[in-house]
Short mmCIF file of C-alpha atoms in Angstrom, two decimals:
data_model
loop_
_atom_site.label_atom_id
_atom_site.label_comp_id
_atom_site.label_asym_id
_atom_site.label_seq_id
_atom_site.Cartn_x
_atom_site.Cartn_y
_atom_site.Cartn_z
CA UNK Z 10 41.84 -12.14 28.34
CA UNK Z 11 41.11 -12.29 32.09
CA UNK Z 12 44.53 -13.81 32.70
CA UNK Z 13 46.21 -10.86 31.03
CA UNK Z 14 44.86 -8.44 33.65
CA UNK Z 15 46.91 -8.36 36.86
CA UNK Z 16 45.43 -6.45 39.78
CA UNK Z 17 47.92 -4.83 42.13
CA UNK Z 18 47.04 -5.44 45.78
CA UNK Z 19 48.67 -2.18 46.83
CA UNK Z 20 47.32 -2.12 50.39
CA UNK Z 21 48.91 -2.43 53.84
CA UNK Z 22 46.37 -4.74 55.46
CA UNK Z 23 45.88 -8.40 54.71
CA UNK Z 24 42.22 -8.04 55.68
CA UNK Z 25 41.81 -5.27 53.10
CA UNK Z 26 43.63 -7.33 50.46
CA UNK Z 27 41.31 -10.26 51.10
CA UNK Z 28 38.29 -7.94 50.88
CA UNK Z 29 39.44 -6.81 47.42
CA UNK Z 30 39.99 -10.38 46.25
CA UNK Z 31 36.54 -11.37 47.52
CA UNK Z 32 34.94 -8.34 45.85
CA UNK Z 33 36.59 -9.18 42.54
CA UNK Z 34 35.49 -12.81 42.67
CA UNK Z 35 35.77 -14.54 39.30
CA UNK Z 36 36.37 -11.27 37.44
CA UNK Z 37 40.12 -11.52 38.14
CA UNK Z 38 42.43 -14.48 38.67
CA UNK Z 39 45.87 -12.80 38.73
CA UNK Z 40 47.23 -10.60 41.53
CA UNK Z 41 50.41 -8.57 42.06
CA UNK Z 42 51.97 -8.38 45.51
CA UNK Z 43 54.48 -5.55 45.78
CA UNK Z 44 56.38 -3.91 48.61
CA UNK Z 45 53.38 -2.37 50.37
CA UNK Z 46 51.42 -5.60 50.54
CA UNK Z 47 54.43 -7.88 51.02
CA UNK Z 48 55.78 -6.02 54.03
CA UNK Z 49 52.62 -4.45 55.40
CA UNK Z 50 50.02 -7.15 54.84
CA UNK Z 51 51.97 -10.41 55.28
CA UNK Z 52 52.09 -10.63 51.51
CA UNK Z 53 54.20 -13.78 51.37
CA UNK Z 54 51.60 -15.77 53.31
CA UNK Z 55 48.79 -14.05 51.40
CA UNK Z 56 50.41 -14.97 48.10
CA UNK Z 57 50.71 -18.62 49.07
CA UNK Z 58 47.07 -18.62 50.18
CA UNK Z 59 45.97 -17.16 46.85
CA UNK Z 60 48.00 -19.74 44.97
CA UNK Z 61 46.43 -22.51 47.04
CA UNK Z 62 43.02 -21.07 46.13
CA UNK Z 63 43.79 -21.39 42.42
CA UNK Z 64 44.80 -17.77 41.76
CA UNK Z 65 47.98 -16.67 39.98
CA UNK Z 66 50.42 -14.49 41.91
CA UNK Z 67 53.05 -12.03 40.73
CA UNK Z 68 55.56 -11.10 43.44
CA UNK Z 69 56.84 -7.68 42.39
CA UNK Z 70 59.88 -7.33 44.66
CA UNK Z 71 62.59 -6.24 42.21
CA UNK Z 72 65.35 -8.40 43.68
CA UNK Z 73 68.93 -7.14 43.42
CA UNK Z 74 71.88 -8.60 45.31
CA UNK Z 75 74.95 -10.75 44.80
CA UNK Z 76 74.40 -13.67 42.44
CA UNK Z 77 74.21 -16.37 45.11
CA UNK Z 78 71.64 -14.44 47.14
CA UNK Z 79 69.48 -13.72 44.10
CA UNK Z 80 69.67 -17.34 42.99
CA UNK Z 81 68.58 -18.68 46.38
CA UNK Z 82 65.85 -16.06 46.74
CA UNK Z 83 64.37 -16.80 43.31
CA UNK Z 84 64.49 -20.54 44.03
CA UNK Z 85 62.50 -19.96 47.22
CA UNK Z 86 59.80 -18.04 45.33
CA UNK Z 87 59.72 -20.72 42.62
CA UNK Z 88 58.81 -23.27 45.28
CA UNK Z 89 55.67 -21.31 46.21
CA UNK Z 90 54.13 -21.89 42.79
CA UNK Z 91 54.15 -18.17 42.00
CA UNK Z 92 53.62 -17.24 38.35
CA UNK Z 93 55.89 -14.19 38.15
CA UNK Z 94 58.70 -12.50 40.08
CA UNK Z 95 60.62 -9.31 39.30
CA UNK Z 96 64.34 -8.67 39.51
CA UNK Z 97 66.28 -5.59 38.50
CA UNK Z 98 67.31 -5.91 34.85
CA UNK Z 99 71.05 -6.10 35.42
CA UNK Z 100 72.74 -8.87 33.41
CA UNK Z 101 74.33 -10.79 36.31
CA UNK Z 102 71.14 -10.58 38.36
CA UNK Z 103 69.01 -11.84 35.48
CA UNK Z 104 71.37 -14.72 34.72
CA UNK Z 105 71.33 -15.83 38.37
CA UNK Z 106 67.54 -15.59 38.44
CA UNK Z 107 67.17 -17.55 35.20
CA UNK Z 108 69.34 -20.32 36.62
CA UNK Z 109 67.23 -20.54 39.76
CA UNK Z 110 63.90 -20.55 37.92
CA UNK Z 111 64.92 -23.14 35.33
CA UNK Z 112 62.52 -26.07 35.25
CA UNK Z 113 59.87 -24.33 37.35
CA UNK Z 114 56.72 -22.51 36.34
CA UNK Z 115 58.09 -19.17 37.55
CA UNK Z 116 58.43 -16.42 34.93
CA UNK Z 117 61.25 -14.08 35.95
CA UNK Z 118 60.75 -10.51 34.77
CA UNK Z 119 63.50 -7.92 34.46
CA UNK Z 120 62.41 -4.42 35.47
CA UNK Z 121 63.78 -1.94 32.93
CA UNK Z 122 62.78 1.68 33.70
CA UNK Z 123 59.98 2.48 36.15
CA UNK Z 124 56.86 4.03 34.63
CA UNK Z 125 57.14 6.89 37.14
CA UNK Z 126 60.42 7.96 35.47
CA UNK Z 127 60.92 10.06 32.35
CA UNK Z 128 64.04 11.13 30.46
CA UNK Z 129 64.93 13.76 33.04
CA UNK Z 130 64.73 11.20 35.86
CA UNK Z 131 66.91 8.75 33.93
CA UNK Z 132 69.49 11.49 33.32
CA UNK Z 133 69.44 12.48 37.00
CA UNK Z 134 70.13 8.83 37.90
CA UNK Z 135 73.37 9.03 35.93
CA UNK Z 136 72.49 7.29 32.68
CA UNK Z 137 73.63 8.77 29.38
CA UNK Z 138 70.73 7.16 27.48
CA UNK Z 139 67.16 8.40 27.48
CA UNK Z 140 64.40 6.23 28.98
CA UNK Z 141 63.64 4.42 25.72
CA UNK Z 142 67.32 3.78 25.05
CA UNK Z 143 67.83 2.32 28.51
CA UNK Z 144 64.75 0.11 28.13
CA UNK Z 145 66.10 -1.15 24.80
CA UNK Z 146 69.44 -2.05 26.37
CA UNK Z 147 67.80 -3.85 29.30
CA UNK Z 148 65.44 -5.71 26.94
CA UNK Z 149 68.37 -7.04 24.91
CA UNK Z 150 70.18 -8.08 28.09
CA UNK Z 151 67.02 -9.80 29.41
CA UNK Z 152 66.69 -11.75 26.17
CA UNK Z 153 70.32 -12.81 26.32
CA UNK Z 154 70.02 -13.81 30.01
CA UNK Z 155 67.21 -16.23 29.20
CA UNK Z 156 64.57 -14.92 31.61
CA UNK Z 157 60.85 -15.07 30.92
CA UNK Z 158 60.10 -11.44 30.16
CA UNK Z 159 60.46 -7.81 31.11
CA UNK Z 160 58.54 -5.02 32.77
CA UNK Z 161 58.38 -1.78 30.83
CA UNK Z 162 56.14 1.16 30.12
CA UNK Z 163 53.54 0.48 27.42
CA UNK Z 164 55.19 3.27 25.44
CA UNK Z 165 58.19 1.02 24.86
CA UNK Z 166 56.24 -2.22 24.31
CA UNK Z 167 56.32 -2.13 20.52
CA UNK Z 168 60.05 -1.42 20.45
CA UNK Z 169 60.74 -4.07 23.08
CA UNK Z 170 58.80 -6.69 21.14
CA UNK Z 171 61.08 -6.21 18.14
CA UNK Z 172 64.09 -6.81 20.41
CA UNK Z 173 62.96 -9.80 22.46
CA UNK Z 174 60.87 -11.64 19.87
CA UNK Z 175 57.41 -13.14 20.15
CA UNK Z 176 57.76 -15.53 23.10
CA UNK Z 177 58.85 -13.44 26.10
CA UNK Z 178 56.30 -11.70 28.32
CA UNK Z 179 55.97 -7.92 28.37
CA UNK Z 180 54.27 -6.78 31.55
CA UNK Z 181 53.19 -3.15 31.54
CA UNK Z 182 52.28 -1.01 34.54
CA UNK Z 183 51.18 2.55 33.87
CA UNK Z 184 47.84 1.40 32.49
CA UNK Z 185 45.09 3.95 32.85
CA UNK Z 186 41.59 3.15 31.57
CA UNK Z 187 39.33 5.85 30.19
CA UNK Z 188 38.59 8.53 32.78
CA UNK Z 189 41.37 7.57 35.20
CA UNK Z 190 43.88 10.02 36.66
CA UNK Z 191 47.56 9.51 35.82
CA UNK Z 192 48.63 9.88 39.46
CA UNK Z 193 52.42 9.56 39.82
CA UNK Z 194 52.78 7.71 36.52
CA UNK Z 195 54.46 9.52 33.62
CA UNK Z 196 54.50 7.01 30.73
CA UNK Z 197 50.93 5.75 30.61
CA UNK Z 198 48.60 4.21 28.03
CA UNK Z 199 45.10 2.76 27.75
CA UNK Z 200 44.50 -1.01 28.02
CA UNK Z 201 43.67 -1.75 24.37
CA UNK Z 202 46.55 0.40 23.11
CA UNK Z 203 49.05 -1.39 25.35
CA UNK Z 204 47.98 -4.83 24.15
CA UNK Z 205 48.09 -3.69 20.53
CA UNK Z 206 51.63 -2.40 21.10
CA UNK Z 207 52.83 -5.83 22.20
CA UNK Z 208 52.12 -6.13 25.93
CA UNK Z 209 51.10 -9.58 27.17
CA UNK Z 210 49.96 -8.57 30.68
CA UNK Z 211 48.63 -5.31 32.12
CA UNK Z 212 49.06 -4.30 35.75
CA UNK Z 213 46.31 -2.12 37.21
CA UNK Z 214 45.93 -1.16 40.86
CA UNK Z 215 44.31 2.13 41.88
CA UNK Z 216 41.64 2.31 39.14
CA UNK Z 217 40.36 -1.05 40.40
CA UNK Z 218 41.09 -1.32 44.11
CA UNK Z 219 39.97 2.22 44.88
CA UNK Z 220 36.75 1.89 42.88
CA UNK Z 221 33.39 1.74 44.65
CA UNK Z 222 32.75 -1.51 42.78
CA UNK Z 223 36.11 -3.21 42.04
CA UNK Z 224 34.54 -6.02 40.02
CA UNK Z 225 32.70 -3.58 37.77
CA UNK Z 226 35.90 -1.55 37.31
CA UNK Z 227 37.82 -4.70 36.39
CA UNK Z 228 35.18 -5.78 33.91
CA UNK Z 229 35.21 -2.32 32.31
CA UNK Z 230 38.98 -2.59 31.84
CA UNK Z 231 38.60 -6.09 30.40
CA UNK Z 232 36.04 -4.67 27.98
CA UNK Z 233 38.56 -2.00 26.94
CA UNK Z 234 41.20 -4.72 26.51
CA UNK Z 235 38.84 -6.62 24.21
CA UNK Z 236 38.02 -3.55 22.16
CA UNK Z 237 41.33 -3.27 20.37
CA UNK Z 238 43.68 -5.35 18.24
CA UNK Z 239 45.64 -7.69 20.45
CA UNK Z 240 49.30 -8.58 19.93
CA UNK Z 241 49.56 -12.24 18.91
#
């Protein structure tokens, strides 16, 4: 269960990121490095150091570019030994990423609709579908592209699982344990509920890294994850 919890190192200082990792100790073995950490805290070097220390790393960079650039970028991340990497869930991008990751241990994830977006945001962005409909489309395209999984809100996890089948990963941000504020997230769910809906990995940042005792916060979330029926 520990490996299903991914802690987001959403900080701008490498020293602070290393403090969080040290505070979490053996409670967590999987870390997400997104824009803030990657660009503000030398996240590429930090990620490689974590991998060398036996931790798993998820580079959440949502790559999107011409096919050749995506392919070469994904290949470079595959060489680091990273466990996961995100790309935007556009068909050509996912196909290029799948080609680059083939034969490596890197799980490429297609980002469907951000958990900070709702139907109104999707409409404003120019899509005729609602959020769930767009997630469903992207999930089907991710399956057909042959990548390792998708990122979606836990609210769509059950639907997505019926589309992509039992083997692909479903990584869900927007996880809020009991007593946590929603913040800027709009499509949120508790840890046990998300796993029961079909999620394979849960991403949690603020409820853990901003806690007075990050390890205790992580263990409390793991306890919540264990309290429900897990997707198998």
